[in-house]
Tab-separated table of C-alpha atoms in Angstrom:
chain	number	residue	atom	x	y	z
A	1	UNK	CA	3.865	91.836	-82.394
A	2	UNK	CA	4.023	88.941	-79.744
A	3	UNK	CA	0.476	87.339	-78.433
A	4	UNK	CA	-0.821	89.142	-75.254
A	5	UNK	CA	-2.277	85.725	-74.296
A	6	UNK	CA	1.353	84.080	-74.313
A	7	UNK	CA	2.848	87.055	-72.669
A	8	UNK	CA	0.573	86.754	-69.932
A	9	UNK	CA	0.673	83.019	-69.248
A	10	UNK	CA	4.700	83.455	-68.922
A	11	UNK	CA	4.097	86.433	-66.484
A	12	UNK	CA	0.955	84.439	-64.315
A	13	UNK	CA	3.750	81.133	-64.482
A	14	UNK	CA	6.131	84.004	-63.079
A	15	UNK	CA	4.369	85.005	-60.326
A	16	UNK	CA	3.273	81.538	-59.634
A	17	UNK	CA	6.929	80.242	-59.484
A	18	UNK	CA	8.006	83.159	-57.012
A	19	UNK	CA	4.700	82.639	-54.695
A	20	UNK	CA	5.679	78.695	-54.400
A	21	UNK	CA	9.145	80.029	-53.729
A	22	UNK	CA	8.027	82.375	-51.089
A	23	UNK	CA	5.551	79.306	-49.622
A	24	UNK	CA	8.841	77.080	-49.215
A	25	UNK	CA	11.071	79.862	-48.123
A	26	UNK	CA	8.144	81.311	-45.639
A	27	UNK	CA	9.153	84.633	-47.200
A	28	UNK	CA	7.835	87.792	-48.221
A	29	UNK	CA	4.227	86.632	-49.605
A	30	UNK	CA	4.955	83.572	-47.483
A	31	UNK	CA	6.275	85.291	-44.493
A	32	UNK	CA	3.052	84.228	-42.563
A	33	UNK	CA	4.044	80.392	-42.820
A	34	UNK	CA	7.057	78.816	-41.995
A	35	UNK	CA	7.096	75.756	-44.012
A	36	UNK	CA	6.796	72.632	-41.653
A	37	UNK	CA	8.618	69.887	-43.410
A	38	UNK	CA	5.919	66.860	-42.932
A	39	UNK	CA	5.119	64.069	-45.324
A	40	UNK	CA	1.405	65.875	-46.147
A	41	UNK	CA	3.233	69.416	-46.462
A	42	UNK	CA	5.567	67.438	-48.641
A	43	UNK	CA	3.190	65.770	-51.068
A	44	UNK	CA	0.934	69.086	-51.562
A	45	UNK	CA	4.273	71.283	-52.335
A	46	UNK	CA	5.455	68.575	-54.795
A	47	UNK	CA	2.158	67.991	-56.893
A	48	UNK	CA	1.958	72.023	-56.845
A	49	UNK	CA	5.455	72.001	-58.042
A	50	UNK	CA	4.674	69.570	-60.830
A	51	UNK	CA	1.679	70.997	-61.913
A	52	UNK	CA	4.122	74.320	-62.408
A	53	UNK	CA	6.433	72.391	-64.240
A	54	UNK	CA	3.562	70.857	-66.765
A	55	UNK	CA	2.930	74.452	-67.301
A	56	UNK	CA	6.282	75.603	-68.139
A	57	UNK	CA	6.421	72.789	-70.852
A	58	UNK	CA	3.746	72.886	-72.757
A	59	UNK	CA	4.043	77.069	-73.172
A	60	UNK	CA	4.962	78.051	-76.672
A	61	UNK	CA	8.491	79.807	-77.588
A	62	UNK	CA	7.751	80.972	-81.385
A	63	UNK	CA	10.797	83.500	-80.892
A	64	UNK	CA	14.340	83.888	-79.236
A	65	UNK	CA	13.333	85.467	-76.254
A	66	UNK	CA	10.396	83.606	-75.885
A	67	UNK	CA	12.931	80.671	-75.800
A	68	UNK	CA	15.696	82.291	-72.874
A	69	UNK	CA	12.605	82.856	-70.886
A	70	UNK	CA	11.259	79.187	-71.081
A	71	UNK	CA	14.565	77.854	-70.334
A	72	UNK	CA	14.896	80.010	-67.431
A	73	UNK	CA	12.050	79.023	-66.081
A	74	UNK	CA	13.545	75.026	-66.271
A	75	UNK	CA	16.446	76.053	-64.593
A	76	UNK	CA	14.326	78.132	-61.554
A	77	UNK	CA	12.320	74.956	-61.489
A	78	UNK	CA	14.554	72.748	-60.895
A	79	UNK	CA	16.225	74.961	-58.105
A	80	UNK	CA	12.915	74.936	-56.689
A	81	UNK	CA	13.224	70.802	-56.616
A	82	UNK	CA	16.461	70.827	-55.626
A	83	UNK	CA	14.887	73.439	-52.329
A	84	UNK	CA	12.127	71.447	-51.463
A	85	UNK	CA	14.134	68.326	-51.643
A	86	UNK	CA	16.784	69.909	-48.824
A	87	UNK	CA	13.740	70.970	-47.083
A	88	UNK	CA	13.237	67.560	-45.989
A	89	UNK	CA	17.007	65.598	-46.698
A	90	UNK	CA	18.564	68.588	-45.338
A	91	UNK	CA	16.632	70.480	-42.657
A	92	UNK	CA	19.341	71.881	-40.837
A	93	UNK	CA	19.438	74.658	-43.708
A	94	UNK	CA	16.397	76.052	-42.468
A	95	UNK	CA	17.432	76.043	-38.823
A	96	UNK	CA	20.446	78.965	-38.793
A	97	UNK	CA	17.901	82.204	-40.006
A	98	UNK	CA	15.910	80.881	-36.772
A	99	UNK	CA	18.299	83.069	-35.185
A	100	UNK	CA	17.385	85.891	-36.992
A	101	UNK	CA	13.943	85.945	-35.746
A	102	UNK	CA	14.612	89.086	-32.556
A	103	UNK	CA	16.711	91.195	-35.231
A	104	UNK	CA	14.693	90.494	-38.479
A	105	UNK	CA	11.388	91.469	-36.916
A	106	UNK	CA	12.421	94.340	-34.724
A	107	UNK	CA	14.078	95.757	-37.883
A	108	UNK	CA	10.903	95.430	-39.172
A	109	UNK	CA	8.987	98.499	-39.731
A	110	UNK	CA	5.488	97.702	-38.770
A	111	UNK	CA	3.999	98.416	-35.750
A	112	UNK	CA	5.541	96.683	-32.362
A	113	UNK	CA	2.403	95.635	-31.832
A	114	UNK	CA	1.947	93.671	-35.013
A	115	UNK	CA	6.228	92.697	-34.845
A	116	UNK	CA	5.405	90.982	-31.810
A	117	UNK	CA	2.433	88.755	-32.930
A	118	UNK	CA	4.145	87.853	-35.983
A	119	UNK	CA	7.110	86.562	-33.607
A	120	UNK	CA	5.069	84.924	-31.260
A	121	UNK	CA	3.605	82.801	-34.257
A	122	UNK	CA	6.203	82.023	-35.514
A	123	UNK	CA	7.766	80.526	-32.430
A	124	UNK	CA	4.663	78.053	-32.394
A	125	UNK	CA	5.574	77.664	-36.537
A	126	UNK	CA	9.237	77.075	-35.335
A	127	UNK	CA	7.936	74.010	-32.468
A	128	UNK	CA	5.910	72.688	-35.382
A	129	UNK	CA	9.783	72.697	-37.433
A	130	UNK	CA	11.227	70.689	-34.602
A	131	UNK	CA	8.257	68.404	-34.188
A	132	UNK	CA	8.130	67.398	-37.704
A	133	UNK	CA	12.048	67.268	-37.973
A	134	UNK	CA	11.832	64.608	-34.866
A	135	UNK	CA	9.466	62.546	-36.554
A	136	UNK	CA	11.936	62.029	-39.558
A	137	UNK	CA	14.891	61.125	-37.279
A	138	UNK	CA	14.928	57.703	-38.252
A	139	UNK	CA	15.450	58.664	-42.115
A	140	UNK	CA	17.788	61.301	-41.117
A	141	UNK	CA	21.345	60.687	-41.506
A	142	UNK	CA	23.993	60.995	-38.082
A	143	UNK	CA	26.128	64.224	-40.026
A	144	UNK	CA	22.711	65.912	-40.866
A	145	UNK	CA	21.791	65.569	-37.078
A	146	UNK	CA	24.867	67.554	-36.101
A	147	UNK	CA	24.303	70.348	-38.319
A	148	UNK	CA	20.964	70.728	-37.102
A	149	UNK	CA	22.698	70.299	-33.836
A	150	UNK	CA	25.367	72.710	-34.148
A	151	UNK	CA	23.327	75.477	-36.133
A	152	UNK	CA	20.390	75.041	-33.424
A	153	UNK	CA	23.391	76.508	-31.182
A	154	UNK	CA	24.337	78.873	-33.639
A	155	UNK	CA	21.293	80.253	-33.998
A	156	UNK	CA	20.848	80.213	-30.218
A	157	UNK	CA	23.705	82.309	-30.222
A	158	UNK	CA	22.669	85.260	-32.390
A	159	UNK	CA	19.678	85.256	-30.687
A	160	UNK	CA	21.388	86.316	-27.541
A	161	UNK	CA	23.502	88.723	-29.163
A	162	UNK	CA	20.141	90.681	-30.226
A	163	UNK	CA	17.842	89.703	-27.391
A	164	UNK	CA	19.021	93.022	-24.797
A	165	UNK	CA	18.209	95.277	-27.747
A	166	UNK	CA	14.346	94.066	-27.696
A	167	UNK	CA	12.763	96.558	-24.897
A	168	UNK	CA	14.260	99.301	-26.754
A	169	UNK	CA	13.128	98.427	-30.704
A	170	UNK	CA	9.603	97.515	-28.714
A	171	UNK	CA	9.222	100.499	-26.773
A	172	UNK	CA	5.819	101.540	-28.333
A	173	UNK	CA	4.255	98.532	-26.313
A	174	UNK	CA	3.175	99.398	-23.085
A	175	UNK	CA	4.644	97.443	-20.161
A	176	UNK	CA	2.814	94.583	-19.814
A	177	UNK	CA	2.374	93.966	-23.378
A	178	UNK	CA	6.444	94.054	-23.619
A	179	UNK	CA	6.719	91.832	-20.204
A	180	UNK	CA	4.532	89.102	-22.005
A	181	UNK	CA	6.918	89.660	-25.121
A	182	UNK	CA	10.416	88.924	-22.657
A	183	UNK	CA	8.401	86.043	-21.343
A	184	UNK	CA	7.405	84.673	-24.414
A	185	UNK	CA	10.750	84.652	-25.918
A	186	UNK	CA	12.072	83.120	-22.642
A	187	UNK	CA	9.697	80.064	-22.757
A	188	UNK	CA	10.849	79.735	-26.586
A	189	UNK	CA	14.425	79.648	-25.367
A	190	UNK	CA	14.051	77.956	-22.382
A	191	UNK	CA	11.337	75.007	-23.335
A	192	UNK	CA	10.702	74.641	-27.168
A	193	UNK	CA	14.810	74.960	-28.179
A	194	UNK	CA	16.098	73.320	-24.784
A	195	UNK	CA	13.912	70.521	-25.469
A	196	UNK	CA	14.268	70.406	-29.132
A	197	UNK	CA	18.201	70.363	-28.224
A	198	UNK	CA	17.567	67.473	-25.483
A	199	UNK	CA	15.716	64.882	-27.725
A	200	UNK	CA	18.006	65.702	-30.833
A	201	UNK	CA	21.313	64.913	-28.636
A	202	UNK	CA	19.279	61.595	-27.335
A	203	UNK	CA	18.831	60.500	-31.278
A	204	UNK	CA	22.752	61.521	-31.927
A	205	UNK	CA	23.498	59.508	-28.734
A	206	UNK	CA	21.537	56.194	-30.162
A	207	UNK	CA	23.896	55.783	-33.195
A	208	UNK	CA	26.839	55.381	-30.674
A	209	UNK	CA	29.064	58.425	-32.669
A	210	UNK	CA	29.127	62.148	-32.141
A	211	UNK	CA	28.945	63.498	-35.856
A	212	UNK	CA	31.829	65.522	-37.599
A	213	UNK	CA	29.077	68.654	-37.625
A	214	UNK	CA	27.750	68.437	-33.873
A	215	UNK	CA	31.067	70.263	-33.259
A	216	UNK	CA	30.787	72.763	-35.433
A	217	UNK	CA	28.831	75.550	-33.992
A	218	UNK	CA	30.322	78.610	-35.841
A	219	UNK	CA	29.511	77.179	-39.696
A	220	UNK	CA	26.451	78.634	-41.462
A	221	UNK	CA	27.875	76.841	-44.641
A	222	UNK	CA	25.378	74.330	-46.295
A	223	UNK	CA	26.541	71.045	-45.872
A	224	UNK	CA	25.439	68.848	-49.522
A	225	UNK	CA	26.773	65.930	-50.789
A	226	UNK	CA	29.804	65.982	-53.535
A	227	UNK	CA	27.819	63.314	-55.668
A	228	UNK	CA	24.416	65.217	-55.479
A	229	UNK	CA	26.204	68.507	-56.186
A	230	UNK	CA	27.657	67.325	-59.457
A	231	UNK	CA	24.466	65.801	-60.478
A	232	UNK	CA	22.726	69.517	-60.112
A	233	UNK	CA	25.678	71.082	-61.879
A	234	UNK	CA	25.637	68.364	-64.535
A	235	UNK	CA	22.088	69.419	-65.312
A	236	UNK	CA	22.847	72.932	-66.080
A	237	UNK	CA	25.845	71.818	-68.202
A	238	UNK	CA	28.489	73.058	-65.654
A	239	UNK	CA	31.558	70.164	-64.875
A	240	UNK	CA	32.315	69.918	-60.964
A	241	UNK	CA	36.010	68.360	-61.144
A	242	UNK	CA	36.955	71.754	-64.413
A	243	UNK	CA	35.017	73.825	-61.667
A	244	UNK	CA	37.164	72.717	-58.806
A	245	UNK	CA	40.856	73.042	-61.136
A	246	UNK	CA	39.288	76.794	-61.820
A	247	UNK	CA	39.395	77.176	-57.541
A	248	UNK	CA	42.385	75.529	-56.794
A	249	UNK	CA	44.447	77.819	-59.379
A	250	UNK	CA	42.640	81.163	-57.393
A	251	UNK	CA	43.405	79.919	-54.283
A	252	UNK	CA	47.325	79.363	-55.549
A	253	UNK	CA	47.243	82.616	-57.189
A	254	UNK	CA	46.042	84.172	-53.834
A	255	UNK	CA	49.202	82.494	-51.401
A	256	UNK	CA	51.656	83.609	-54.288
């Protein structure tokens, strides 16, 4: 029979791993937060996710399954690392579900009353994004500024594409309550991402070269370095260059 106390230090180191997750991801428990990517935020997250990791080592595996377990934990963990690391390297991955934020909560199914004060939060969590992002221009590098360029407009996109459906998917708020919704969202559009937009294309200006990715306003693909890429498959055993052969032959296959 396995120890009750062992079983439920893997399931509490469980549900802490998935609540950190949820913190970084500002989803689901952690939907209240967006994460705001600033050197404080970054040192709290980081000693939180070390302290997880001390935990994960020093649990005991006396059996087989005990073992899988532990080592899936390593593997979520360093995911986790490899997350909060992009969080601040690469925050241009975070930008694109910003345009998400009319469809995701109107297909939400609280009440419009609480939809709308969870969106008008998190368009003052969403200035906080940008504000912290602009403080790290000078360690950000010129193709990372266009992708946060181009999926700003991407995401600037979608929103249009959803924003006529919002006085119908909000039609339990009375009228005023929706008019200060519309005019919300229009000061979010029309101030926080216009000048957001304004003081990024300033900083892309200053290093005399329009990035590869400030063209590219249709990509939602995560842009990560080949180098840093084999490094995190090299840690879970898996070969980049034998990956790549495996592609190449499926995409031959495929024009045959």
């Amino acid at each position: 029979m396995r120890d009750p106390k062992l079983v439920r230090q893997y399931r509490e180191l469980d549900v802490a791993l998935a609540s950190f997750q949820d913190k970084l991801g500002g989803s689901r428990r952690g939907e209240a937060s967006l994460f705001i990517p600033t050197k404080a935020n970054q040192r709290l997250m980081q000693s939180e996710l070390d302290a997880l990791l001390a935990r994960q080592q020093i649990l005991q595996a006396p059996d087989e399954v005990f073992s899988i377990v532990k080592d899936h934990m390593a593997d979520f963990l360093d995911a986790l690392q490899l997350s909060l690391n992009d969080a601040f390297s690469a925050p241009s991955s975070r930008v694109t579900s910003f345009g998400r934020i009319y469809s995701g909560i109107r297909n939400d199914a609280r009440p419009a009353a609480q939809r709308k004060a969870f969106m008008i939060s998190r368009f003052g969590q969403i200035a906080a994004f940008f504000a912290a992002v602009e403080d790290m221009f000078p360690e950000i590098e010129t193709a990372e500024l266009g992708a946060l360029h181009s999926r700003t407009l991407t995401a600037c996109s979608v929103m249009q594409i959803d924003k006529p459906t919002i006085p119908t998917t909000y039609q339990d708020l009375c009228e005023c309550e929706l008019a200060d919704l519309l005019a919300q969202m229009e000061s979010f559009e029309t101030e926080t991402i216009a000048n957001w937009l304004s003081k990024l294309e300033a900083e892309i200006a200053t290093r005399g070269e329009m990035p590869k990715e400030a063209v590219r306003s249709e990509s939602d693909t995560a842009l990560i370095d080949r180098e840093v890429y084999r490094k995190a498959l090299d840690a879970h055993g898996v070969d980049l260059d034998y990956m790549l052969t495996w592609y190449e032959a499926d995409v031959e296959k495929t024009r045959a």
